[in-house]
Short mmCIF file of C-alpha atoms and ligand atoms in Angstrom, two decimals:
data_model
loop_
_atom_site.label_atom_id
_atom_site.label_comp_id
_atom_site.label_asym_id
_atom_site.label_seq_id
_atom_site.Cartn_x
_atom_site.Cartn_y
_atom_site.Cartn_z
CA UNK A 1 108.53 127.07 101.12
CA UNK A 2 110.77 126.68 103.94
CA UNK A 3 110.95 122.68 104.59
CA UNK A 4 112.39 121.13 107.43
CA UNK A 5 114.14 117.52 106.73
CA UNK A 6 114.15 115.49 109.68
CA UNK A 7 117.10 112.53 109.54
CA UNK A 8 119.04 113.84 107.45
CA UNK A 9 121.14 111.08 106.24
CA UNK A 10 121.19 109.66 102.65
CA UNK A 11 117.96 110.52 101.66
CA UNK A 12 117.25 113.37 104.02
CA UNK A 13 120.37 115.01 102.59
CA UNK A 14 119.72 113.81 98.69
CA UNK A 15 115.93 115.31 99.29
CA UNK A 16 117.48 118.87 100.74
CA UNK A 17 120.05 119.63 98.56
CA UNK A 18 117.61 119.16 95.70
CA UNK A 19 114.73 121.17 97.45
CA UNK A 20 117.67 123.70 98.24
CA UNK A 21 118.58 123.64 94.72
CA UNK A 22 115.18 124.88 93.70
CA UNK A 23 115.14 127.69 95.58
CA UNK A 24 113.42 126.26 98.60
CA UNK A 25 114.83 127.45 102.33
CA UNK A 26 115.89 124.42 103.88
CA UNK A 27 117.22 123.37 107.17
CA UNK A 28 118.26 119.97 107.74
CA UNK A 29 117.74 118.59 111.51
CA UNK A 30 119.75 115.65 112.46
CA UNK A 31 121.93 113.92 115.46
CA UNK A 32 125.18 113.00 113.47
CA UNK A 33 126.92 115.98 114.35
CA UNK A 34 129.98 114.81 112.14
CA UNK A 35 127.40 115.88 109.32
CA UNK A 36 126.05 118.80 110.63
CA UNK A 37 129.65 120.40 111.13
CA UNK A 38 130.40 119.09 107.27
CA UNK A 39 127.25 121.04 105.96
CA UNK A 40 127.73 123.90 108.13
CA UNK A 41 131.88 124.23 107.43
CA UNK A 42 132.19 123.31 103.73
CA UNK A 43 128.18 122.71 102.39
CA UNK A 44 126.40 119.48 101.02
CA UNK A 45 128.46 117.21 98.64
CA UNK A 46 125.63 116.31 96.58
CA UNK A 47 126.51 113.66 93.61
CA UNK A 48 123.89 112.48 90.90
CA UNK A 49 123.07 112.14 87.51
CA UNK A 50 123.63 116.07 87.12
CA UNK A 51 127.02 116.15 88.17
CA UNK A 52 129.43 116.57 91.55
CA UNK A 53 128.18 120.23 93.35
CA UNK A 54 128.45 121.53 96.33
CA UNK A 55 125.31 123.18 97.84
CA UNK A 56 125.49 125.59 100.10
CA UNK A 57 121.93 127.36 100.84
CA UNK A 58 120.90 125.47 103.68
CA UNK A 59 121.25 125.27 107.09
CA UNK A 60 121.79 121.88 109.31
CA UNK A 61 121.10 122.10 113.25
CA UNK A 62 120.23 119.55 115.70
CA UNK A 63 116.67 119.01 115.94
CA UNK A 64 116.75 120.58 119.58
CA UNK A 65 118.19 123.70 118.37
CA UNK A 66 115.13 124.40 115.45
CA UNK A 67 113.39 127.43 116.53
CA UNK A 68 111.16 128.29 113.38
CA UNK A 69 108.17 126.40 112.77
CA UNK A 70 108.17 124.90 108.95
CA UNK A 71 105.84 125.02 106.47
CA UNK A 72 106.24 121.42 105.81
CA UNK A 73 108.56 118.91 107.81
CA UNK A 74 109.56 115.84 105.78
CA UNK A 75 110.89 112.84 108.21
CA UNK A 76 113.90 110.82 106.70
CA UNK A 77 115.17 109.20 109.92
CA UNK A 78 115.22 105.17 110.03
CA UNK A 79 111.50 104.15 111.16
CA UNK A 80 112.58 103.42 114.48
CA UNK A 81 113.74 107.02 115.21
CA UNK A 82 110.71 108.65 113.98
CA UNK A 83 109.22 109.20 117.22
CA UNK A 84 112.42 110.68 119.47
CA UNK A 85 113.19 113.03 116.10
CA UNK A 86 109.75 114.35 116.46
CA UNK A 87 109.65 114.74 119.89
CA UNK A 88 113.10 116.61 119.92
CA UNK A 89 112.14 118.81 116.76
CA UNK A 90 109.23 120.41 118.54
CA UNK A 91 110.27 124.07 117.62
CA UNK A 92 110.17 123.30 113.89
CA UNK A 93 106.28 122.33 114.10
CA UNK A 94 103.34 125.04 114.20
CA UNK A 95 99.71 124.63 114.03
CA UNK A 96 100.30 124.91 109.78
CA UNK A 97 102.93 122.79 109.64
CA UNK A 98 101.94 120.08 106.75
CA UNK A 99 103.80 116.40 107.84
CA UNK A 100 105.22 114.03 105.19
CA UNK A 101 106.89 110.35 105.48
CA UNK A 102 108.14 109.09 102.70
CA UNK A 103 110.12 106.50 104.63
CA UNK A 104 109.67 102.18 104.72
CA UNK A 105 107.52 100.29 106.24
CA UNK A 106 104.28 100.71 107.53
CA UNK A 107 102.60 102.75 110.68
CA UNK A 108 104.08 105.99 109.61
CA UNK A 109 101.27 107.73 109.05
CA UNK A 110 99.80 107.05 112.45
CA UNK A 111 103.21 107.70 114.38
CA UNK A 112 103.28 111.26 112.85
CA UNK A 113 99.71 111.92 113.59
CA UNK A 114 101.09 111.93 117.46
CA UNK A 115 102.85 115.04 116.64
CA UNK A 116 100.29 116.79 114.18
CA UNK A 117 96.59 117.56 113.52
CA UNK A 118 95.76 114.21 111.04
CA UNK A 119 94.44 116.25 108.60
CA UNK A 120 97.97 117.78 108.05
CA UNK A 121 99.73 114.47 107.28
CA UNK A 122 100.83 113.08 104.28
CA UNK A 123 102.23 110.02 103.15
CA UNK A 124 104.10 108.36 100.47
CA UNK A 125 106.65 106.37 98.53
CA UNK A 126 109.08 106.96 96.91
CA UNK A 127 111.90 105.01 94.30
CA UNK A 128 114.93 107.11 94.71
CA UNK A 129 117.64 105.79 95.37
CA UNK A 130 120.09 107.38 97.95
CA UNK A 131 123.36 106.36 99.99
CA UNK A 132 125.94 108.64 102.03
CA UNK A 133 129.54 108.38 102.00
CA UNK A 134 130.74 110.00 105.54
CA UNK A 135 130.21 113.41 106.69
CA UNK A 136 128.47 116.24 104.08
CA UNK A 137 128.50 113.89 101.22
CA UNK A 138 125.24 111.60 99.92
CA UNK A 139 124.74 110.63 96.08
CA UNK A 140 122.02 109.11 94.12
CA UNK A 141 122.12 107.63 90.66
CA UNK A 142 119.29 106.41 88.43
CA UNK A 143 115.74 107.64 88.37
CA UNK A 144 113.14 107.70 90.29
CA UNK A 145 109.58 108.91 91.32
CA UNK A 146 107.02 110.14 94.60
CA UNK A 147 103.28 108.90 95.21
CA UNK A 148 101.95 110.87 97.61
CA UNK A 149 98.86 111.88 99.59
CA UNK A 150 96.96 112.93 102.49
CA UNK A 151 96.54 110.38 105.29
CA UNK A 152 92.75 110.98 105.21
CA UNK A 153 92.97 110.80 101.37
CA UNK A 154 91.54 114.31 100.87
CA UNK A 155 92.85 116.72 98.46
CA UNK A 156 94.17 119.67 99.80
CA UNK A 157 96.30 123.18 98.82
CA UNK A 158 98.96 121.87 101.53
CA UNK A 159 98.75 118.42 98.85
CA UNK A 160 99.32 120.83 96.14
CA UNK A 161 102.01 122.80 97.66
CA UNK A 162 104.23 119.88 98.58
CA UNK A 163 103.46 118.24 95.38
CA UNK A 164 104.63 121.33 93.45
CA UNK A 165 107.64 121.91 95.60
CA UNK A 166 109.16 118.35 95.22
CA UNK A 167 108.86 118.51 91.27
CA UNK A 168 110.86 121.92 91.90
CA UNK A 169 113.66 119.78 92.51
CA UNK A 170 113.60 117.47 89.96
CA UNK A 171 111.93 114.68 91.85
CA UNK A 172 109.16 113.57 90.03
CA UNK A 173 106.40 113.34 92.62
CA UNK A 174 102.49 112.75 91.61
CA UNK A 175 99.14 112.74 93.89
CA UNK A 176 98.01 109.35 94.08
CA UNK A 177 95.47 108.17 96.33
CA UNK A 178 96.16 104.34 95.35
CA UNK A 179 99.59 105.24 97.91
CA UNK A 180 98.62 102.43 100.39
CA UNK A 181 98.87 99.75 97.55
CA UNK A 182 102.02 101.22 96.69
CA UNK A 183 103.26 101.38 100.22
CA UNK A 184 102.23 97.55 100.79
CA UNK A 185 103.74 96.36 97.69
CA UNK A 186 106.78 98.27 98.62
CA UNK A 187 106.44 96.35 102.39
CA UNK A 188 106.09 93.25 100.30
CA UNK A 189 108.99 93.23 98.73
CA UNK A 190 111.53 94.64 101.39
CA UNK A 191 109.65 91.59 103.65
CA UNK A 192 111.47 89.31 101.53
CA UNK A 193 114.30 90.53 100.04
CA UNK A 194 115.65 92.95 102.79
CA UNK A 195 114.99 90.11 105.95
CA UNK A 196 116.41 87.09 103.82
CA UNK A 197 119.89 89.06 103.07
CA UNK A 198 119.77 90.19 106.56
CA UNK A 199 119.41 87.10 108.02
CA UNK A 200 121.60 85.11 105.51
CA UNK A 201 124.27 87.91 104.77
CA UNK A 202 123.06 86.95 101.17
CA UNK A 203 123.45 89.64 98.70
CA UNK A 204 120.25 89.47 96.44
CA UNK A 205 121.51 87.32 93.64
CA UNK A 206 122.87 84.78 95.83
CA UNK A 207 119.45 83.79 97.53
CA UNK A 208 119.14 81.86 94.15
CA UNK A 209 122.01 79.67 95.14
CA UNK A 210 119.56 77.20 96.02
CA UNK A 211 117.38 75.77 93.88
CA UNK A 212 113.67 77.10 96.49
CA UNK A 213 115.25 80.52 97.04
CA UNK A 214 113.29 82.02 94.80
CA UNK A 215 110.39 80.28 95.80
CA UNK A 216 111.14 81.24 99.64
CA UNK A 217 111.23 85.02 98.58
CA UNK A 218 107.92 84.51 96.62
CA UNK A 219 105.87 82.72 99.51
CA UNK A 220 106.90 85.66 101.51
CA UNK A 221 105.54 88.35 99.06
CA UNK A 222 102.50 85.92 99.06
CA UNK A 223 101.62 86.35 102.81
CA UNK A 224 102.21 89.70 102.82
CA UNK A 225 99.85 90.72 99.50
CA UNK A 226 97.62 88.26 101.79
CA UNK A 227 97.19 90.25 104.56
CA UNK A 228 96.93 93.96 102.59
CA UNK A 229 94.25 92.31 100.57
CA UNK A 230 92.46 91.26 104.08
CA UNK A 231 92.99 94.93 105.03
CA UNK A 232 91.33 96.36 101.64
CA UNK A 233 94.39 97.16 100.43
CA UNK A 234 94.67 96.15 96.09
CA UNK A 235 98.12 94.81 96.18
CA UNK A 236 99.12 93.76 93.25
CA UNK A 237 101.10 90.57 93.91
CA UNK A 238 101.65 89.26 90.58
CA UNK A 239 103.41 92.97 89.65
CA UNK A 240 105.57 92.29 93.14
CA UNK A 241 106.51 89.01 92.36
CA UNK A 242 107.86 90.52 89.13
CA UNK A 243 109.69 92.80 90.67
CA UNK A 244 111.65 90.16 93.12
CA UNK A 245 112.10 87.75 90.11
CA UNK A 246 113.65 90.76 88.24
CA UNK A 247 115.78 91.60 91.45
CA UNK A 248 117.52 88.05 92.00
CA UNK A 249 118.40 88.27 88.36
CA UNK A 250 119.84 91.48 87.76
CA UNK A 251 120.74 93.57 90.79
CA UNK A 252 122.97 90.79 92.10
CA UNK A 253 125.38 92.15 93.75
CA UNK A 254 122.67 94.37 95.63
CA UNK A 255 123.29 94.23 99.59
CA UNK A 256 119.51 95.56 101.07
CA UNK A 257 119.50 98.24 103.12
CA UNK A 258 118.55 95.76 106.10
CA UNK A 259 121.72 93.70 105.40
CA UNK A 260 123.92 97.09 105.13
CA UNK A 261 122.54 98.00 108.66
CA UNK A 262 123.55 94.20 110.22
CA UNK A 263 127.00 94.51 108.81
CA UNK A 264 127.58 98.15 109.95
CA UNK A 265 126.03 96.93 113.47
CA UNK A 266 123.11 99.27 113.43
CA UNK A 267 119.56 98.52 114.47
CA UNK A 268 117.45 97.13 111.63
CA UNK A 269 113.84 98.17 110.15
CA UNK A 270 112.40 95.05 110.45
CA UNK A 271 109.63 95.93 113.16
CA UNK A 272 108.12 98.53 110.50
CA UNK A 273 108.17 96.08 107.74
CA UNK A 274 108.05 92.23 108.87
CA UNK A 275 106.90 93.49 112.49
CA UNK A 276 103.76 95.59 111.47
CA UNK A 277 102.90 92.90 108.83
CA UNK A 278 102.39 90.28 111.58
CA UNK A 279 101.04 92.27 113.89
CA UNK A 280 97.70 93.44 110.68
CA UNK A 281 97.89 89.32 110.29
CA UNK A 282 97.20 88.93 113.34
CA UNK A 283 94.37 91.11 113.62
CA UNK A 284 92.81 89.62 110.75
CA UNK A 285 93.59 85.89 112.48
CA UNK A 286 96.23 85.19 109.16
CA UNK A 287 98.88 82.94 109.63
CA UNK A 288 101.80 84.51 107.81
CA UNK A 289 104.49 81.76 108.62
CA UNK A 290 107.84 82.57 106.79
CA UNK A 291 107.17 86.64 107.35
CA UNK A 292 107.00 86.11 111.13
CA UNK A 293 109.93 83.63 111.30
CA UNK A 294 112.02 86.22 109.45
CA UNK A 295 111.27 88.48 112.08
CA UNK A 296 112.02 86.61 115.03
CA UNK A 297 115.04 85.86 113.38
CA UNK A 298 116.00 89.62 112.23
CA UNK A 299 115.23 90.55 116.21
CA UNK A 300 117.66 87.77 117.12
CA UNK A 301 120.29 89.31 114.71
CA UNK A 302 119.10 92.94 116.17
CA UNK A 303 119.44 91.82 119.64
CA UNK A 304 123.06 89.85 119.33
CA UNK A 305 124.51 93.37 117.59
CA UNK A 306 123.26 95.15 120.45
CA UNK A 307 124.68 93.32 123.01
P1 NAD B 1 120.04 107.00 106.93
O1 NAD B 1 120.43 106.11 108.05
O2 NAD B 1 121.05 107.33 105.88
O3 NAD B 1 119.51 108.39 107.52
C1 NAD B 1 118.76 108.48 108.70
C2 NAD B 1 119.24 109.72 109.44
O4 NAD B 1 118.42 109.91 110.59
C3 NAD B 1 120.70 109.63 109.94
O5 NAD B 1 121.45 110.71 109.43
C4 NAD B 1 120.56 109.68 111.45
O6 NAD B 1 121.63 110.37 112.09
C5 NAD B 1 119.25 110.44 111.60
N1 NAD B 1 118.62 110.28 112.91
C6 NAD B 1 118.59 109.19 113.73
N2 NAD B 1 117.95 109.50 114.88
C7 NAD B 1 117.56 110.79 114.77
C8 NAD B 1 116.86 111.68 115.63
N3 NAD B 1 116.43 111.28 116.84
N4 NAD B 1 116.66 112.95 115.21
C9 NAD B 1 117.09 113.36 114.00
N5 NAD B 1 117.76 112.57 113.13
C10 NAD B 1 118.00 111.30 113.53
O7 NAD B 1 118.73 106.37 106.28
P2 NAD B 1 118.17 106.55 104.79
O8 NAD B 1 118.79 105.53 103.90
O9 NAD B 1 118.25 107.99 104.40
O10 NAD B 1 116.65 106.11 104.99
C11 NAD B 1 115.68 106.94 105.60
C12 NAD B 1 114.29 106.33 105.38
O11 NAD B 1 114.01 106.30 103.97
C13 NAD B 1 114.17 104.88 105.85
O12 NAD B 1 112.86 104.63 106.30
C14 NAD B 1 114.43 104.07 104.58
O13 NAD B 1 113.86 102.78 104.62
C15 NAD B 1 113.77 104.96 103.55
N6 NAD B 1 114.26 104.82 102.17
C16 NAD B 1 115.62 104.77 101.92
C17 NAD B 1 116.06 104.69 100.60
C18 NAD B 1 117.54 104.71 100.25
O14 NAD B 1 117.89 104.44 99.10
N7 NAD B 1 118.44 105.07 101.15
C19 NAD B 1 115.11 104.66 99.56
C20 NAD B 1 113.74 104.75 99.86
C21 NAD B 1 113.34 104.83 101.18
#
C-alpha cells in the first residue's frame, strides 16, 4: 500500500518506519523540518524491542509538497493540529483514499470526516508506546496493540486492507467494533491522570502523596464513564479504575504526555480529552465537576505558556 503518515513525530515516525519495514511505500508529511532533513539526509533512527536500525525506504516532505494521493492516510499530529495538517496535505487525498486516527481524545472521527467521504474513515486506539529524541530518531519499548474500525461501523475491504497492512509491521492491530468503549476508557483515564500531572507537575506516583489522590483520580474516571454510559457507550469503569490504581503504583516515575507538553511549553490536548468530555456532559445536562475544573485549569496553564 502506499500510506501517508500525517504528524510525523513519535508515533507518526515509530508507525512509518515499521510500515516501511514491511515493505509498505511510505511518505511521512510533517512541519518540523529539522526531521524531515534528518530522514531525508541520513534515514529514520528507529529503536525498539528489535534492535537500533536505520530505515531508509521512505520519503518525508512537508504536507504542502505531497503530490500523490494515498491509499490510506494515517493522522499522528497532536489533536489540535489535525485540522491545518489536513487542510495543508490536500494532494495526498483522492476520492479512494481510506482515513485513519489512531490519536487521543475524542471528535476525531468527525474532524476527519471534513476532509473525506465518512464512509472512508476509520478509527481507533492504540497502546504503543512511542517518544522521539530530536531530529530522525523516535523509539518505542514494550508491547502493544490496535482496535480499529470504520466510523460507520461497517466492515469493509479498505477495513481489511489497513488491518492487514498494520500487522505487516508487527503492530498487532484487530477489527473491533466495541472501539468507542475503548476510545472512552482510554479518554477516561488520560482525563485524570494526564490533567492532574499537568496541572500539579505531579509525576503519576506522586498524586498519591496525599492521602484523597487516589480518590481525586478515581472520581474523575467516574464522571467521565458517566457521561459515555449516557451516550451508549459500555465503558467499563471498574476495568479503568484498575488501570489508574495500577498506574499510581507502578509507573511512578511516569510524566503524562500532557505534563511533558507543559514543561516543554507546548500546547496541551486537553480540549480533545477533558474539553470534549464536558462539552457530551453537557449535552446530556451531566454535571461532571472535577473533569471540567481540570480543564479550566489546564487552559489556564495553556494560556500562561502561550503568553
Ligand atoms: P508528537 O508531538 O511527537 O508528534 C506530532 C507531530 O505532528 C510532530 O512531529 C509535529 O511537528 C507534527 N505536526 C504538527 N502540526 C502539523 C501540521 N500542521 N502538519 C503536519 N504535521 C504537524 O506527538 P505523538 O506523541 O506522536 O502523538 C500523536 C498522537 O498520538 C496524539 O494524539 C497522542 O495523544 C497520540 N498517542 C501518543 C502516544 C505516545 O506514546 N506518544 C501513544 C498513543 C497515542
Amino acid at each position: 500500500m502506499h500510506i501517508a503518515i500525517l504528524g510525523a513525530g513519535a508515533m507518526g515516525s515509530l508507525f512509518g518506519g515499521l510500515l516501511a519495514e514491511a515493505g509498505h511505500r511510505v511518505t511521512l508529511l510533517d512541519v518540523d523540518n529539522a526531521h524531515l532533513s534528518a530522514i531525508n539526509a541520513g534515514g529514520l533512527q528507529l529503536t525498539t524491542d528489535a534492535g537500533e536500525r536505520t530505515v531508509t525506504n521512505l520519503e518525508a516532505l512537508r504536507p504542502e509538497a505531497a503530490a500523490q494521493a494515498a491509499d490510506l492516510l494515517i493522522v499522528f499530529t497532536k489533536t489540535m493540529h489535525t485540522q491545518a495538517a489536513l487542510a495543508a496535505a490536500r494532494g495526498a487525498l483522492g476520492p479512494q483514499t481510506a482515513l485513519l486516527s489512531l490519536q487521543n481524545g475524542l471528535g476525531n472521527a468527525e474532524r476527519l470526516a471534513r476532509f473525506a467521504d465518512p464512509a472512508r474513515v476509520m478509527i481507533g486506539v492504540t497502546t504503543w508506546p512511542a517518544d522521539k529524541h530530536g531530529p530522525g530518531r523516535v523509539s518505542s519499548h514494550g508491547a502493544g496493540a490496535i482496535r480499529l474500525m470504520s466510523a460507520d461501523g461497517a466492515a469493509s475491504p479498505m477495513l481489511s486492507r489497513t488491518v492487514a497492512a498494520l500487522n505487516d509491521a508487527g503492530l498487532a492491530c484487530t477489527a473491533d467494533a466495541d472501539v468507542w468503549a475503548a476510545i472512552w476508557e482510554k479518554v477516561a483515564f488520560n482525563a485524570a491522570l494526564n490533567s492532574l500531572c499537568a496541572v500539579t507537575g505531579c509525576t503519576v506516583g506522586e498524586l498519591t502523596n496525599v492521602a484523597d489522590g487516589e480518590a481525586l483520580a478515581l472520581e474523575i474516571v467516574a464522571e467521565v464513564a458517566a457521561v459515555a454510559h449516557a451516550h451508549g457507550v459500555a465503558v467499563n469503569a471498574a476495568h479503568v479504575a484498575d488501570n489508574v490504581r495500577h498506574a499510581l503504583a507502578h509507573h511512578r516515575a511516569h510524566r503524562p504526555s500532557m505534563l511533558q507538553d507543559v514543561m516543554a511549553g507546548r500546547a496541551t490536548e486537553i480540549e480533545a480529552i477533558n474539553g470534549a468530555v464536558v462539552e457530551a456532559a453537557r449535552s446530556r445536562g451531566i454535571a461532571v465537576p472535577h473533569t471540567q475544573t481540570l480543564l479550566q485549569l489546564v487552559r489556564l496553564v495553556d494560556a500562561k505558556d502561550s503568553q
